[in-house]
PDB file of C-alpha atoms and ligand atoms in Angstrom:
ATOM      1  CA  MET A   1      98.077 124.955  99.458  1.00 91.00           C
ATOM      2  CA  LYS A   2      96.318 121.891 100.710  1.00 97.00           C
ATOM      3  CA  GLN A   3      97.083 118.626  98.902  1.00 98.00           C
ATOM      4  CA  THR A   4      94.349 116.461  97.480  1.00 98.00           C
ATOM      5  CA  PRO A   5      94.186 112.665  97.019  1.00 98.00           C
ATOM      6  CA  THR A   6      94.947 113.255  93.270  1.00 98.00           C
ATOM      7  CA  ASP A   7      98.072 115.247  94.250  1.00 98.00           C
ATOM      8  CA  PHE A   8      99.242 112.383  96.403  1.00 98.00           C
ATOM      9  CA  ARG A   9      98.733 109.832  93.688  1.00 98.00           C
ATOM     10  CA  ALA A  10     100.634 112.083  91.288  1.00 98.00           C
ATOM     11  CA  MET A  11     103.575 112.039  93.681  1.00 98.00           C
ATOM     12  CA  LYS A  12     103.967 108.247  93.495  1.00 98.00           C
ATOM     13  CA  GLY A  13     107.431 107.525  91.934  1.00 95.00           C
ATOM     14  CA  VAL A  14     108.110 111.204  91.554  1.00 97.00           C
ATOM     15  CA  GLU A  15     108.599 112.687  95.032  1.00 97.00           C
ATOM     16  CA  PRO A  16     108.597 111.054  98.450  1.00 98.00           C
ATOM     17  CA  ILE A  17     105.747 111.825 100.713  1.00 98.00           C
ATOM     18  CA  THR A  18     106.316 112.844 104.270  1.00 98.00           C
ATOM     19  CA  MET A  19     103.558 112.222 106.701  1.00 99.00           C
ATOM     20  CA  LEU A  20     103.505 112.894 110.524  1.00 99.00           C
ATOM     21  CA  THR A  21     100.911 112.290 113.211  1.00 99.00           C
ATOM     22  CA  ALA A  22      99.636 115.085 115.270  1.00 99.00           C
ATOM     23  CA  TYR A  23      97.077 115.347 117.969  1.00 98.00           C
ATOM     24  CA  THR A  24      97.246 118.911 119.189  1.00 98.00           C
ATOM     25  CA  CYS A  25      97.039 122.360 117.675  1.00 98.00           C
ATOM     26  CA  PRO A  26     100.581 123.807 118.415  1.00 98.00           C
ATOM     27  CA  VAL A  27     102.309 120.574 117.053  1.00 98.00           C
ATOM     28  CA  ALA A  28     100.077 120.730 114.064  1.00 98.00           C
ATOM     29  CA  ARG A  29     101.056 124.347 113.498  1.00 98.00           C
ATOM     30  CA  GLY A  30     104.661 123.445 113.491  1.00 98.00           C
ATOM     31  CA  ILE A  31     104.212 120.481 111.041  1.00 98.00           C
ATOM     32  CA  GLU A  32     102.328 122.794 108.628  1.00 98.00           C
ATOM     33  CA  GLN A  33     105.011 125.558 108.949  1.00 98.00           C
ATOM     34  CA  ALA A  34     107.635 122.884 108.147  1.00 98.00           C
ATOM     35  CA  GLY A  35     105.699 122.168 104.801  1.00 98.00           C
ATOM     36  CA  VAL A  36     104.806 118.597 105.639  1.00 98.00           C
ATOM     37  CA  PRO A  37     101.967 117.958 103.315  1.00 98.00           C
ATOM     38  CA  VAL A  38      99.954 115.597 105.186  1.00 99.00           C
ATOM     39  CA  ILE A  39      99.018 114.914 108.901  1.00 99.00           C
ATOM     40  CA  LEU A  40      97.531 111.832 110.334  1.00 99.00           C
ATOM     41  CA  VAL A  41      95.338 112.170 113.342  1.00 99.00           C
ATOM     42  CA  GLY A  42      96.019 108.524 114.239  1.00 98.00           C
ATOM     43  CA  ASP A  43      94.500 106.430 117.091  1.00 98.00           C
ATOM     44  CA  THR A  44      97.935 106.069 118.414  1.00 98.00           C
ATOM     45  CA  VAL A  45      96.782 109.111 120.335  1.00 98.00           C
ATOM     46  CA  GLY A  46      95.291 106.633 122.748  1.00 98.00           C
ATOM     47  CA  MET A  47      98.677 105.204 123.599  1.00 97.00           C
ATOM     48  CA  VAL A  48     101.249 108.080 123.196  1.00 98.00           C
ATOM     49  CA  GLU A  49      99.061 110.915 124.573  1.00 98.00           C
ATOM     50  CA  MET A  50      96.162 109.341 126.711  1.00 98.00           C
ATOM     51  CA  GLY A  51      97.943 106.455 128.460  1.00 97.00           C
ATOM     52  CA  PHE A  52      95.912 103.557 127.319  1.00 97.00           C
ATOM     53  CA  ASP A  53      97.540 100.245 126.596  1.00 95.00           C
ATOM     54  CA  SER A  54      95.834  99.917 123.368  1.00 96.00           C
ATOM     55  CA  THR A  55      94.365 101.909 120.449  1.00 97.00           C
ATOM     56  CA  ARG A  56      91.098  99.951 121.110  1.00 97.00           C
ATOM     57  CA  ASP A  57      90.268 102.229 123.975  1.00 98.00           C
ATOM     58  CA  VAL A  58      89.979 105.333 121.554  1.00 98.00           C
ATOM     59  CA  THR A  59      86.468 106.557 120.815  1.00 98.00           C
ATOM     60  CA  ILE A  60      84.929 108.563 118.009  1.00 98.00           C
ATOM     61  CA  GLU A  61      84.657 111.430 120.430  1.00 98.00           C
ATOM     62  CA  HIS A  62      88.435 111.308 121.194  1.00 98.00           C
ATOM     63  CA  MET A  63      89.119 111.376 117.530  1.00 98.00           C
ATOM     64  CA  GLU A  64      86.708 114.373 116.915  1.00 99.00           C
ATOM     65  CA  TYR A  65      88.400 116.317 119.678  1.00 98.00           C
ATOM     66  CA  HIS A  66      91.756 115.724 118.400  1.00 99.00           C
ATOM     67  CA  ILE A  67      91.096 116.239 114.622  1.00 99.00           C
ATOM     68  CA  GLY A  68      89.385 119.621 115.615  1.00 99.00           C
ATOM     69  CA  ALA A  69      92.589 120.757 117.422  1.00 99.00           C
ATOM     70  CA  VAL A  70      94.792 119.722 114.713  1.00 99.00           C
ATOM     71  CA  ARG A  71      92.622 121.333 111.945  1.00 98.00           C
ATOM     72  CA  ARG A  72      92.780 124.660 114.050  1.00 98.00           C
ATOM     73  CA  GLY A  73      96.481 124.463 113.855  1.00 98.00           C
ATOM     74  CA  ALA A  74      96.978 123.304 110.258  1.00 98.00           C
ATOM     75  CA  LYS A  75      94.246 124.982 108.262  1.00 98.00           C
ATOM     76  CA  ASP A  76      96.018 124.377 104.959  1.00 98.00           C
ATOM     77  CA  THR A  77      97.402 120.803 105.376  1.00 98.00           C
ATOM     78  CA  HIS A  78      95.572 117.560 104.134  1.00 99.00           C
ATOM     79  CA  ILE A  79      94.455 115.737 107.440  1.00 99.00           C
ATOM     80  CA  ILE A  80      93.725 112.122 107.676  1.00 99.00           C
ATOM     81  CA  GLY A  81      91.502 110.972 110.638  1.00 98.00           C
ATOM     82  CA  ASP A  82      91.780 107.570 111.892  1.00 98.00           C
ATOM     83  CA  LEU A  83      88.430 105.522 112.251  1.00 98.00           C
ATOM     84  CA  PRO A  84      88.541 103.908 115.790  1.00 98.00           C
ATOM     85  CA  TYR A  85      88.105 100.375 116.629  1.00 98.00           C
ATOM     86  CA  LEU A  86      84.747  98.945 115.691  1.00 98.00           C
ATOM     87  CA  THR A  87      83.551 102.195 114.202  1.00 98.00           C
ATOM     88  CA  ASP A  88      84.137 100.734 110.919  1.00 98.00           C
ATOM     89  CA  LYS A  89      82.631  97.251 111.585  1.00 98.00           C
ATOM     90  CA  ASP A  90      80.206  97.409 108.657  1.00 98.00           C
ATOM     91  CA  PRO A  91      79.676  99.868 105.731  1.00 98.00           C
ATOM     92  CA  ALA A  92      76.772 101.893 107.125  1.00 98.00           C
ATOM     93  CA  THR A  93      78.406 102.286 110.686  1.00 98.00           C
ATOM     94  CA  ALA A  94      81.564 103.302 108.909  1.00 98.00           C
ATOM     95  CA  LEU A  95      79.888 105.985 106.906  1.00 98.00           C
ATOM     96  CA  ILE A  96      78.228 107.533 109.968  1.00 98.00           C
ATOM     97  CA  HIS A  97      81.511 107.717 111.701  1.00 98.00           C
ATOM     98  CA  ALA A  98      83.633 108.730 108.795  1.00 99.00           C
ATOM     99  CA  ARG A  99      81.143 111.678 108.216  1.00 99.00           C
ATOM    100  CA  ARG A 100      81.590 112.691 111.770  1.00 98.00           C
ATOM    101  CA  LEU A 101      85.505 112.819 111.432  1.00 99.00           C
ATOM    102  CA  ILE A 102      84.977 114.964 108.095  1.00 98.00           C
ATOM    103  CA  ALA A 103      82.826 117.214 110.111  1.00 99.00           C
ATOM    104  CA  ALA A 104      85.379 117.432 112.681  1.00 98.00           C
ATOM    105  CA  GLY A 105      87.899 118.603 110.120  1.00 98.00           C
ATOM    106  CA  ALA A 106      89.417 115.679 108.424  1.00 99.00           C
ATOM    107  CA  ASP A 107      89.835 115.544 104.636  1.00 99.00           C
ATOM    108  CA  SER A 108      90.037 111.714 104.372  1.00 99.00           C
ATOM    109  CA  ILE A 109      89.889 108.890 106.800  1.00 98.00           C
ATOM    110  CA  LYS A 110      92.093 105.923 107.380  1.00 98.00           C
ATOM    111  CA  LEU A 111      90.976 102.261 108.555  1.00 98.00           C
ATOM    112  CA  GLU A 112      92.763  99.231 109.230  1.00 98.00           C
ATOM    113  CA  GLY A 113      92.699  95.976 107.189  1.00 98.00           C
ATOM    114  CA  PRO A 114      91.079  94.528 104.203  1.00 98.00           C
ATOM    115  CA  LYS A 115      87.507  95.815 104.981  1.00 98.00           C
ATOM    116  CA  LEU A 116      86.810  96.088 101.235  1.00 98.00           C
ATOM    117  CA  ASP A 117      83.061  96.539 101.402  1.00 98.00           C
ATOM    118  CA  VAL A 118      83.624  99.361 103.867  1.00 98.00           C
ATOM    119  CA  ILE A 119      86.149 101.025 101.677  1.00 98.00           C
ATOM    120  CA  ALA A 120      84.082 100.749  98.569  1.00 98.00           C
ATOM    121  CA  HIS A 121      80.951 102.131 100.380  1.00 98.00           C
ATOM    122  CA  LEU A 122      82.748 105.206 101.784  1.00 98.00           C
ATOM    123  CA  VAL A 123      84.480 105.980  98.397  1.00 98.00           C
ATOM    124  CA  ALA A 124      80.926 105.619  96.693  1.00 98.00           C
ATOM    125  CA  HIS A 125      79.699 108.335  99.119  1.00 98.00           C
ATOM    126  CA  ASP A 126      82.630 110.678  98.389  1.00 98.00           C
ATOM    127  CA  ILE A 127      84.722 109.860 101.363  1.00 98.00           C
ATOM    128  CA  ALA A 128      88.465 109.703 100.556  1.00 98.00           C
ATOM    129  CA  VAL A 129      90.038 106.605 102.084  1.00 99.00           C
ATOM    130  CA  VAL A 130      93.465 105.558 103.136  1.00 99.00           C
ATOM    131  CA  GLY A 131      94.092 101.892 103.741  1.00 98.00           C
ATOM    132  CA  HIS A 132      96.389 100.323 106.365  1.00 98.00           C
ATOM    133  CA  THR A 133      97.936  96.855 106.096  1.00 98.00           C
ATOM    134  CA  GLY A 134     100.783  94.914 107.587  1.00 98.00           C
ATOM    135  CA  LEU A 135     100.801  95.260 111.377  1.00 98.00           C
ATOM    136  CA  THR A 136      97.305  96.392 112.225  1.00 98.00           C
ATOM    137  CA  PRO A 137      97.328  97.532 115.892  1.00 97.00           C
ATOM    138  CA  GLN A 138      93.593  97.465 116.526  1.00 97.00           C
ATOM    139  CA  THR A 139      93.508  93.659 116.022  1.00 96.00           C
ATOM    140  CA  ALA A 140      97.106  92.734 116.469  1.00 96.00           C
ATOM    141  CA  THR A 141      97.946  90.401 119.470  1.00 92.00           C
ATOM    142  CA  SER A 142     101.591  91.806 119.520  1.00 93.00           C
ATOM    143  CA  PHE A 143     103.633  94.568 117.960  1.00 92.00           C
ATOM    144  CA  LYS A 144     106.065  92.294 116.283  1.00 95.00           C
ATOM    145  CA  LYS A 145     106.944  92.440 112.592  1.00 97.00           C
ATOM    146  CA  VAL A 146     104.569  90.693 110.425  1.00 96.00           C
ATOM    147  CA  GLY A 147     104.797  89.285 106.810  1.00 97.00           C
ATOM    148  CA  SER A 148     108.125  87.229 107.408  1.00 97.00           C
ATOM    149  CA  THR A 149     106.750  83.855 106.063  1.00 98.00           C
ATOM    150  CA  SER A 150     105.939  83.668 102.454  1.00 98.00           C
ATOM    151  CA  GLU A 151     102.244  82.761 103.123  1.00 98.00           C
ATOM    152  CA  ASP A 152     101.833  85.904 105.328  1.00 98.00           C
ATOM    153  CA  ALA A 153     103.905  88.028 102.868  1.00 98.00           C
ATOM    154  CA  GLN A 154     101.444  86.879 100.067  1.00 98.00           C
ATOM    155  CA  ARG A 155      98.373  87.453 102.271  1.00 98.00           C
ATOM    156  CA  ILE A 156      99.614  91.124 102.943  1.00 98.00           C
ATOM    157  CA  ALA A 157     100.536  91.937  99.223  1.00 98.00           C
ATOM    158  CA  GLU A 158      97.096  90.736  98.246  1.00 98.00           C
ATOM    159  CA  GLU A 159      95.343  92.712 101.066  1.00 98.00           C
ATOM    160  CA  ALA A 160      97.347  95.803  99.765  1.00 98.00           C
ATOM    161  CA  ARG A 161      96.141  95.351  96.193  1.00 98.00           C
ATOM    162  CA  ASP A 162      92.546  94.592  97.244  1.00 98.00           C
ATOM    163  CA  ILE A 163      92.546  97.894  99.312  1.00 98.00           C
ATOM    164  CA  GLN A 164      93.674  99.849  96.238  1.00 98.00           C
ATOM    165  CA  ASP A 165      91.058  98.250  94.012  1.00 98.00           C
ATOM    166  CA  ALA A 166      88.377  98.890  96.492  1.00 98.00           C
ATOM    167  CA  GLY A 167      89.104 102.619  95.943  1.00 98.00           C
ATOM    168  CA  ALA A 168      91.745 103.762  98.690  1.00 98.00           C
ATOM    169  CA  PHE A 169      94.014 106.625  97.358  1.00 98.00           C
ATOM    170  CA  MET A 170      96.872 105.677  99.553  1.00 98.00           C
ATOM    171  CA  VAL A 171      97.949 102.714 101.816  1.00 99.00           C
ATOM    172  CA  VAL A 172     100.041 102.783 105.087  1.00 98.00           C
ATOM    173  CA  ILE A 173     102.175  99.562 105.383  1.00 98.00           C
ATOM    174  CA  GLU A 174     103.285  99.047 109.076  1.00 98.00           C
ATOM    175  CA  HIS A 175     106.208  96.837 110.317  1.00 98.00           C
ATOM    176  CA  VAL A 176     107.013  94.310 107.561  1.00 98.00           C
ATOM    177  CA  PRO A 177     110.157  93.116 105.896  1.00 98.00           C
ATOM    178  CA  TYR A 178     111.650  95.570 103.514  1.00 98.00           C
ATOM    179  CA  ASP A 179     111.537  93.439 100.496  1.00 98.00           C
ATOM    180  CA  LEU A 180     107.844  92.936 100.916  1.00 98.00           C
ATOM    181  CA  SER A 181     107.090  96.671 101.155  1.00 98.00           C
ATOM    182  CA  THR A 182     109.437  97.096  98.013  1.00 98.00           C
ATOM    183  CA  ARG A 183     107.359  94.564  96.150  1.00 98.00           C
ATOM    184  CA  ILE A 184     104.020  95.982  97.045  1.00 98.00           C
ATOM    185  CA  THR A 185     105.161  99.544  96.177  1.00 98.00           C
ATOM    186  CA  ALA A 186     106.133  98.350  92.778  1.00 98.00           C
ATOM    187  CA  GLU A 187     102.850  96.531  92.223  1.00 98.00           C
ATOM    188  CA  LEU A 188     100.535  99.154  93.320  1.00 98.00           C
ATOM    189  CA  ARG A 189      99.273 102.362  91.361  1.00 98.00           C
ATOM    190  CA  ILE A 190      98.752 104.124  94.679  1.00 98.00           C
ATOM    191  CA  PRO A 191     101.282 105.561  96.997  1.00 98.00           C
ATOM    192  CA  THR A 192     102.524 103.366  99.894  1.00 98.00           C
ATOM    193  CA  ILE A 193     103.394 105.100 103.177  1.00 98.00           C
ATOM    194  CA  GLY A 194     105.871 103.034 105.290  1.00 98.00           C
ATOM    195  CA  ILE A 195     106.195 102.864 109.028  1.00 98.00           C
ATOM    196  CA  GLY A 196     108.864 100.375 110.011  1.00 98.00           C
ATOM    197  CA  ALA A 197     108.685  99.155 106.370  1.00 98.00           C
ATOM    198  CA  GLY A 198     111.993 100.212 104.832  1.00 97.00           C
ATOM    199  CA  PRO A 199     113.184 102.840 102.377  1.00 98.00           C
ATOM    200  CA  ASP A 200     111.369 101.810  99.140  1.00 98.00           C
ATOM    201  CA  CYS A 201     107.814 102.953  99.955  1.00 98.00           C
ATOM    202  CA  ASP A 202     106.512 105.937  98.351  1.00 98.00           C
ATOM    203  CA  GLY A 203     106.435 107.922 101.600  1.00 98.00           C
ATOM    204  CA  GLN A 204     107.198 107.642 105.258  1.00 98.00           C
ATOM    205  CA  VAL A 205     105.238 108.273 108.424  1.00 98.00           C
ATOM    206  CA  LEU A 206     106.517 108.630 112.066  1.00 98.00           C
ATOM    207  CA  VAL A 207     104.361 109.124 115.115  1.00 98.00           C
ATOM    208  CA  ILE A 208     105.227 112.648 116.242  1.00 98.00           C
ATOM    209  CA  ASN A 209     105.839 111.593 119.921  1.00 98.00           C
ATOM    210  CA  ASP A 210     108.505 109.106 118.727  1.00 98.00           C
ATOM    211  CA  ALA A 211     110.094 111.798 116.440  1.00 98.00           C
ATOM    212  CA  LEU A 212     110.107 114.262 119.308  1.00 98.00           C
ATOM    213  CA  GLY A 213     111.517 111.882 121.951  1.00 98.00           C
ATOM    214  CA  LEU A 214     108.115 112.575 123.892  1.00 98.00           C
ATOM    215  CA  GLY A 215     107.424 109.536 125.895  1.00 96.00           C
ATOM    216  CA  ASP A 216     109.006 106.610 127.491  1.00 89.00           C
ATOM    217  CA  TYR A 217     109.036 103.973 124.774  1.00 90.00           C
ATOM    218  CA  TRP A 218     110.251 104.268 121.076  1.00 92.00           C
ATOM    219  CA  PRO A 219     109.629 101.494 118.482  1.00 94.00           C
ATOM    220  CA  PRO A 220     113.051 100.200 117.161  1.00 93.00           C
ATOM    221  CA  PHE A 221     112.126 101.463 113.585  1.00 95.00           C
ATOM    222  CA  SER A 222     111.541 105.009 114.680  1.00 97.00           C
ATOM    223  CA  LYS A 223     113.878 107.911 114.923  1.00 98.00           C
ATOM    224  CA  GLN A 224     114.226 110.531 117.752  1.00 98.00           C
ATOM    225  CA  TYR A 225     115.044 113.877 116.225  1.00 98.00           C
ATOM    226  CA  ALA A 226     114.792 115.513 119.721  1.00 98.00           C
ATOM    227  CA  HIS A 227     114.372 114.572 123.467  1.00 97.00           C
ATOM    228  CA  VAL A 228     111.396 116.443 124.599  1.00 98.00           C
ATOM    229  CA  SER A 229     110.736 114.185 127.651  1.00 98.00           C
ATOM    230  CA  ASP A 230     114.275 115.144 128.922  1.00 98.00           C
ATOM    231  CA  THR A 231     113.575 118.841 128.326  1.00 98.00           C
ATOM    232  CA  ILE A 232     110.055 118.421 130.231  1.00 98.00           C
ATOM    233  CA  LEU A 233     112.047 116.855 133.195  1.00 98.00           C
ATOM    234  CA  GLN A 234     114.658 119.688 133.242  1.00 98.00           C
ATOM    235  CA  VAL A 235     112.123 122.449 132.874  1.00 98.00           C
ATOM    236  CA  ALA A 236     109.868 121.077 135.733  1.00 98.00           C
ATOM    237  CA  LYS A 237     113.087 120.591 137.947  1.00 98.00           C
ATOM    238  CA  ASP A 238     114.340 124.243 137.126  1.00 98.00           C
ATOM    239  CA  PHE A 239     110.878 125.699 137.772  1.00 97.00           C
ATOM    240  CA  ARG A 240     110.544 123.792 141.156  1.00 98.00           C
ATOM    241  CA  GLY A 241     113.878 124.914 142.146  1.00 98.00           C
ATOM    242  CA  GLU A 242     113.237 128.547 141.463  1.00 96.00           C
ATOM    243  CA  VAL A 243     109.945 128.776 143.046  1.00 97.00           C
ATOM    244  CA  ALA A 244     111.500 127.059 146.147  1.00 98.00           C
ATOM    245  CA  SER A 245     114.230 129.798 146.088  1.00 97.00           C
ATOM    246  CA  ARG A 246     111.872 132.536 145.154  1.00 96.00           C
ATOM    247  CA  GLU A 247     113.839 133.323 142.323  1.00 96.00           C
ATOM    248  CA  PHE A 248     110.745 132.960 140.090  1.00 96.00           C
ATOM    249  CA  PRO A 249     109.086 135.246 139.267  1.00 93.00           C
ATOM    250  CA  ASN A 250     111.644 137.860 140.316  1.00 89.00           C
ATOM    251  CA  ASN A 251     114.057 136.926 137.525  1.00 83.00           C
ATOM    252  CA  ILE A 252     111.691 137.106 134.693  1.00 84.00           C
ATOM    253  CA  ILE A 253     112.934 138.898 131.513  1.00 70.00           C
ATOM    254  CA  ARG A 254     109.868 140.435 130.159  1.00 65.00           C
ATOM    255  CA  PHE A 255     108.821 139.037 126.746  1.00 61.00           C
ATOM    256  CA  THR A 256     107.852 142.089 124.523  1.00 61.00           C
ATOM    257  CA  GLY A 257     106.962 140.231 121.358  1.00 60.00           C
ATOM    258  CA  THR A 258     103.544 139.483 119.753  1.00 62.00           C
ATOM    259  CA  GLY A 259     102.329 136.979 122.181  1.00 59.00           C
ATOM    260  CA  ASN A 260      98.596 137.415 123.032  1.00 61.00           C
ATOM    261  CA  ARG A 261      98.699 136.507 126.844  1.00 61.00           C
TER     262      ARG A 261
HETATM  263  O1  KIV B   1      97.460 105.489 114.494  1.00 73.10           O
HETATM  264  C1  KIV B   1      98.403 105.864 113.827  1.00 73.10           C
HETATM  265  O2  KIV B   1      99.300 106.753 114.237  1.00 73.10           O
HETATM  266  C2  KIV B   1      98.919 105.077 112.838  1.00 73.10           C
HETATM  267  C3  KIV B   1     100.340 105.140 112.489  1.00 73.10           C
HETATM  268  C4  KIV B   1     101.290 104.372 113.201  1.00 73.10           C
HETATM  269  C5  KIV B   1     100.565 104.821 110.923  1.00 73.10           C
HETATM  270  O3  KIV B   1      98.149 104.211 112.156  1.00 73.10           O
END
């Protein structure tokens, strides 16, 4: 059954929240079958799937396309859609774009930084909002950890509280010192979801490509549960070899299952 913002708020302090990103239908299907309650269609899609150097190259049309694909694969899972760079530059612009992501299949939207007037405006128009503080890639000049000085830590803690008070039902905290996310998690009423933010957050999110080992760079705080890039290389080599030797298609063992192709 699809979880709602109220369900996620009720999980705070009771049950850790698992979140994975997804960008495609079959991956979303697997995540739903595994019982993960929330999928983030993040603008990381630009970097991990589309080959851009920055999430700033992602457009609202890209997000609509990927949210649609993920929704077709995960009909019963809460989907968060990321508002791309500048599509949330003011409250009215953000509402137009948030409605497009909801129409594409998202249940809620996520936006980066303390855009408190934008969050309040979306919530006032019945759009459920997830905040994002700490490292915010759309405006960051590097991907290094943030919040290591006491001034920066204080700024991020205040941002998280302001995001909550503006009406967000959940907040992602990215790449900050563990003691800072512990403090924020204790201070907020809404769940915190950490990425590179230590074990004390109310939940954890991983970029699915990092978890799959699909790509060529893994952030140090991520974990590779598989090595799919190695599998792709091996499959392509095997296929190439078998076509060259004419082994394929002569060696096919016919699949007689329920496939539809
Ligand atoms: O865009 C994204 O995938 C994200 C995660 C890194 C939290 O914001």
